CSV table of C-alpha atoms in Angstrom, one decimal:
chain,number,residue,atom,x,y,z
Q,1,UNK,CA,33.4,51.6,37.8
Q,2,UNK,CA,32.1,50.5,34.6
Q,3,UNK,CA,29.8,47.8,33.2
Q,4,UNK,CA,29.1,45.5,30.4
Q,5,UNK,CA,25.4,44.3,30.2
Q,6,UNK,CA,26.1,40.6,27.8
Q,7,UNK,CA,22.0,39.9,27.0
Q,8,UNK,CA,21.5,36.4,25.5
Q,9,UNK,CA,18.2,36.3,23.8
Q,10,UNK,CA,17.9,32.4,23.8
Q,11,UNK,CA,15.1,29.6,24.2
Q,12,UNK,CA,12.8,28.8,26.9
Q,13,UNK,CA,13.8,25.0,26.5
Q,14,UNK,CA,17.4,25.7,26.7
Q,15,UNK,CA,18.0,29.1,29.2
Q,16,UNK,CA,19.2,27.3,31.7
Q,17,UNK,CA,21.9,25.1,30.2
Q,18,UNK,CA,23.1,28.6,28.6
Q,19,UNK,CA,22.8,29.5,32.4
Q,20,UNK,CA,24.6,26.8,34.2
Q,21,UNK,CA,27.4,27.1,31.3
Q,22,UNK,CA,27.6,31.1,32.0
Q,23,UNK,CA,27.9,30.3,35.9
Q,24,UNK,CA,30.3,27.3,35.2
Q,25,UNK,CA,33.4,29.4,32.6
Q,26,UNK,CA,32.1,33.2,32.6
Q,27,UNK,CA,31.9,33.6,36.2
Q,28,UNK,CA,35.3,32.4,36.7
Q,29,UNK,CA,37.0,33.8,34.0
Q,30,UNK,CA,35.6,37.5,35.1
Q,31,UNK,CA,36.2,37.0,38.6
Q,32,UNK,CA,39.9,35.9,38.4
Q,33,UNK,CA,40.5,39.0,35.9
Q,34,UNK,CA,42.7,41.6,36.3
Q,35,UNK,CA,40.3,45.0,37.4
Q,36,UNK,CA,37.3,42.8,37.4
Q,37,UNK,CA,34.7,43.6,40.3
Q,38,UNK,CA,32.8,40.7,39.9
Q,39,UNK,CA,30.0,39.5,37.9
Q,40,UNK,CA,25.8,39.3,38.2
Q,41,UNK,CA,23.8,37.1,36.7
Q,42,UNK,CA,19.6,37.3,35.7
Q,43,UNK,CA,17.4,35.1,34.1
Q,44,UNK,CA,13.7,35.5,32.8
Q,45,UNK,CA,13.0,32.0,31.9
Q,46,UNK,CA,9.5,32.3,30.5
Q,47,UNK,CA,11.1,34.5,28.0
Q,48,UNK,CA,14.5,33.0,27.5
Q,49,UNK,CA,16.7,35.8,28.2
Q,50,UNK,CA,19.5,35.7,30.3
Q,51,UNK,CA,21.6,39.0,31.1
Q,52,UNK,CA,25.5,38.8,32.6
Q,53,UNK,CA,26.4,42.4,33.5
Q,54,UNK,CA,30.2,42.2,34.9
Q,55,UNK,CA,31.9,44.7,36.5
Q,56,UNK,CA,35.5,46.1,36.2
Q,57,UNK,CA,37.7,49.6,36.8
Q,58,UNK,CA,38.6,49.2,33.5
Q,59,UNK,CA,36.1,48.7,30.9
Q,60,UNK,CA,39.2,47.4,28.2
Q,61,UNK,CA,39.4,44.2,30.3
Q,62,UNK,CA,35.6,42.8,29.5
Q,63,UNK,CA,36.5,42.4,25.7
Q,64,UNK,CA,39.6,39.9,26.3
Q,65,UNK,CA,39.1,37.1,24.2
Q,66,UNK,CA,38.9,34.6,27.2
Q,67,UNK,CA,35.6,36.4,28.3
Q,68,UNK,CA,34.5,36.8,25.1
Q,69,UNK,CA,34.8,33.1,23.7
Q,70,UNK,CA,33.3,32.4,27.2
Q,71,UNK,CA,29.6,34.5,26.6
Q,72,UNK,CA,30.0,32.9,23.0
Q,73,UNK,CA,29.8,29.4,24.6
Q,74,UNK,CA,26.7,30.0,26.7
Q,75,UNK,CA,24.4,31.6,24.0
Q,76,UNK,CA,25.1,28.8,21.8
Q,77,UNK,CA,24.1,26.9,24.7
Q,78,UNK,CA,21.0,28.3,25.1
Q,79,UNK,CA,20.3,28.4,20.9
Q,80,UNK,CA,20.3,32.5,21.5
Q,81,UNK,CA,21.9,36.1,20.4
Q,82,UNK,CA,24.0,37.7,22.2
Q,83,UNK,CA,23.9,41.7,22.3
Q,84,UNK,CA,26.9,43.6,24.2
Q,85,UNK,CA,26.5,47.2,26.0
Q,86,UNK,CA,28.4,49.0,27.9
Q,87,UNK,CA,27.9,51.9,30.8
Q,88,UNK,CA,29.0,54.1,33.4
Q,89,UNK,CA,28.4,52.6,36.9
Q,90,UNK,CA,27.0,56.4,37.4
Q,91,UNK,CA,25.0,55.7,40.9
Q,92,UNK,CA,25.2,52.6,43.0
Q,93,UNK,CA,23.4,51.7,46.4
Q,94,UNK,CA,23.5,48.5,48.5
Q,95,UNK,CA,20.9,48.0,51.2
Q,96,UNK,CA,21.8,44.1,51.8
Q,97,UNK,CA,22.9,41.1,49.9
Q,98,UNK,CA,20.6,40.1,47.5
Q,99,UNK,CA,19.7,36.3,47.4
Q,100,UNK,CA,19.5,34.3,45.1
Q,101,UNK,CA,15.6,34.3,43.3
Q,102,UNK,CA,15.6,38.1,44.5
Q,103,UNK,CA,13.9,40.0,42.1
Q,104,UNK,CA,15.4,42.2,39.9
Q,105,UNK,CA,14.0,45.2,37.5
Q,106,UNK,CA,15.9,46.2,34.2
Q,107,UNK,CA,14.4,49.6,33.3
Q,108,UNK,CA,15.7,51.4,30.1
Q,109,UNK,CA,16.5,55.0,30.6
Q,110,UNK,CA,17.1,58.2,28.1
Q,111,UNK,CA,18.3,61.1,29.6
Q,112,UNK,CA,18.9,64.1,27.1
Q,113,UNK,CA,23.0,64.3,26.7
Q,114,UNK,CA,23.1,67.7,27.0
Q,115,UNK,CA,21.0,67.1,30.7
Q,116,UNK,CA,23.0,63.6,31.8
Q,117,UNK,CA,24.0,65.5,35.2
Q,118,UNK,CA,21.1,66.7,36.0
Q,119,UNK,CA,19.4,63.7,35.3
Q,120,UNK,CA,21.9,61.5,37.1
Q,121,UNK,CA,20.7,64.1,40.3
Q,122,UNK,CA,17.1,63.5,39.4
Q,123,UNK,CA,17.4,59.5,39.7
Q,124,UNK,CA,19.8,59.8,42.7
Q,125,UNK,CA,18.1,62.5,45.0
Q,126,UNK,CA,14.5,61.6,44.2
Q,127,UNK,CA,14.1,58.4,42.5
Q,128,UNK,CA,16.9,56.4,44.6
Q,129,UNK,CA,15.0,58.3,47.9
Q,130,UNK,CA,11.8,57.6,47.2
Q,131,UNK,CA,12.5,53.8,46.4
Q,132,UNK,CA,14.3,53.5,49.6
Q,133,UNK,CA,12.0,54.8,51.7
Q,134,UNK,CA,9.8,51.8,50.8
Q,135,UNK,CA,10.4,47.8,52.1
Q,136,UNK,CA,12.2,45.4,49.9
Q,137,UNK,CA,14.6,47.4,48.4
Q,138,UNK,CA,18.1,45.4,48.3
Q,139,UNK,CA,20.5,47.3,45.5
Q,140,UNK,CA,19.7,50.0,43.0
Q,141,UNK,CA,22.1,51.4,40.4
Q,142,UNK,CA,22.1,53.5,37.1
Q,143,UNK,CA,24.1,52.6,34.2
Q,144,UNK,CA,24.9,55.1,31.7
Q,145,UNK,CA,26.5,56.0,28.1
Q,146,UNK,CA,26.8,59.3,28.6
Q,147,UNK,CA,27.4,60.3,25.1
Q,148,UNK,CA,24.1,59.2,24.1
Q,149,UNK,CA,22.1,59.3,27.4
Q,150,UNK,CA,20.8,55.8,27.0
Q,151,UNK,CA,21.0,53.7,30.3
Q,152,UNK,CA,19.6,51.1,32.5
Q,153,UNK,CA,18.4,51.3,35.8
Q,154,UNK,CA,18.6,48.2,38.0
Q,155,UNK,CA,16.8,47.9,41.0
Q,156,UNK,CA,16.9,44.5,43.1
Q,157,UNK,CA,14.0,43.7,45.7
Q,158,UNK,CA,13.5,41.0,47.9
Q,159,UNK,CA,10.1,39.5,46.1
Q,160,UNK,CA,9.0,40.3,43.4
Q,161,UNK,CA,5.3,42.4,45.7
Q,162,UNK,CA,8.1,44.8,46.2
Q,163,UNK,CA,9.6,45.1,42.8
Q,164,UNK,CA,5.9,45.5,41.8
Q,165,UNK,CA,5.8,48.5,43.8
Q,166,UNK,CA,8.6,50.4,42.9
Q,167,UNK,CA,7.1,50.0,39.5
Q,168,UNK,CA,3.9,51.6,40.6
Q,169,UNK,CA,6.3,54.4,42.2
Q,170,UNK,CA,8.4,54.9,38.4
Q,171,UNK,CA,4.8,55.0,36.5
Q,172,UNK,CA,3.7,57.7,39.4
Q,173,UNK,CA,7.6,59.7,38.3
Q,174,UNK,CA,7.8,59.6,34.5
Q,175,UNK,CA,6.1,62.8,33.7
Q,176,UNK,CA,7.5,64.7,36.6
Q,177,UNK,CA,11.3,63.0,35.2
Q,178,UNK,CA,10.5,64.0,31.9
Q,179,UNK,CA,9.3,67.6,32.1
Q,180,UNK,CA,12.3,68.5,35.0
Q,181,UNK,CA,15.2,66.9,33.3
Q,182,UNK,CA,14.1,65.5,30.3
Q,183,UNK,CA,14.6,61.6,31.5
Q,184,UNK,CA,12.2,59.4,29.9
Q,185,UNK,CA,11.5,55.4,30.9
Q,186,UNK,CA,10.4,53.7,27.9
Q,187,UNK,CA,10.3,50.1,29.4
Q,188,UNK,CA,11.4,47.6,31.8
Q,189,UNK,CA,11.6,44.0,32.0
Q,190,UNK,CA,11.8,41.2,34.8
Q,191,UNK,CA,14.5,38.8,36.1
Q,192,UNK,CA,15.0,36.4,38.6
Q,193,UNK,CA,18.9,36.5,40.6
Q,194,UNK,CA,20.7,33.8,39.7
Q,195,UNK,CA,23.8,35.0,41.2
Q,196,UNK,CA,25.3,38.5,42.3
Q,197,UNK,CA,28.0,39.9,43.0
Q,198,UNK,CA,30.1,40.7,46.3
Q,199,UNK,CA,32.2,43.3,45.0
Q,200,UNK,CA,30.3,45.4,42.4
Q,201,UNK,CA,28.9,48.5,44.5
């Protein structure tokens, strides 16, 4: 399964008329696609940013021009930019359904590409274990270009005490992550569920 992570870097005024418009044509328009395994979306008001990552079996199908023109619409709603990546759906676990106002934590990844497997083993035998073994933990999955080693790891928590947490955990793992497989963290950032998606995972 693959991923593409639309970010719209808009206004704090005007995020969630660039959300309703995303929920409104995007959502519909991904989840009646060919391949398309549904679509999730996140918001950090205070900061204006709203991030669609839709899912599909074949990555080809997020660029037609119906989808595009779509995410087009809602940034100019929100008076924002909109930046495109796309990933590897290389781990993905579900604990429950998410709600929606669940929080959710974006952390950016870089795993050395000579090392991507044994990183990949790193976050999914000890990072994914360890979160799990804690309360709040809904969903958790690593996206990753594995040509480059840059990726995003998304972790969704019932409040946001228990996002907090896991972030306490990742601060306690980086130098261990980085000295066994040469995975390094360099930030992560806050969002609120709008919406999620039933079939991605």
């Amino acid at each position: 399964m693959y991923a593409r992570v639309n970010t719209i870097f808009g206004t704090e005024g005007k995020v969630d008329a660039g959300v309703a418009l995303l929920e409104e044509s995007d959502r519909g328009a991904v989840e009646s696609a060919a391949g398309s395994r549904g679509l999730t979306t996140l918001v950090d008001r205070k900061a204006g940013v709203i991030v669609a990552v839709s899912y599909w079996d074949d990555l080809q199908r997020s660029s037609d021009a119906v989808l595009t023109q779509a995410r087009e619409n809602a940034a100019m709603a929100a008076s924002g930019e909109l930046v495109a990546e796309s990933f590897e759906v290389a781990v993905a676990e579900r604990q429950a359904v998410p709600a929606p106002g669940a929080a959710v934590r974006m952390t950016r990844v870089q795993l050395d590409p000579a090392r991507v497997d044994a990183g990949l083993a790193f976050v999914h035998d000890e990072l994914m274990q360890r979160l799990s073994a804690g309360s709040g933990l809904c969903s958790a999955e690593l996206l990753i270009d594995r040509e480059i080693g840059n990726g995003l790891f998304v972790t969704t928590w019932t409040d946001q005490d228990a996002a907090d947490r896991a972030e306490a955990l990742l601060d306690e793992l980086r130098l261990d992550a980085e000295e066994r497989v040469g995975a390094k963290f360099p930030g992560s950032e806050s969002y609120v569920l709008v919406r999620g998606s039933a079939r991605a995972g």
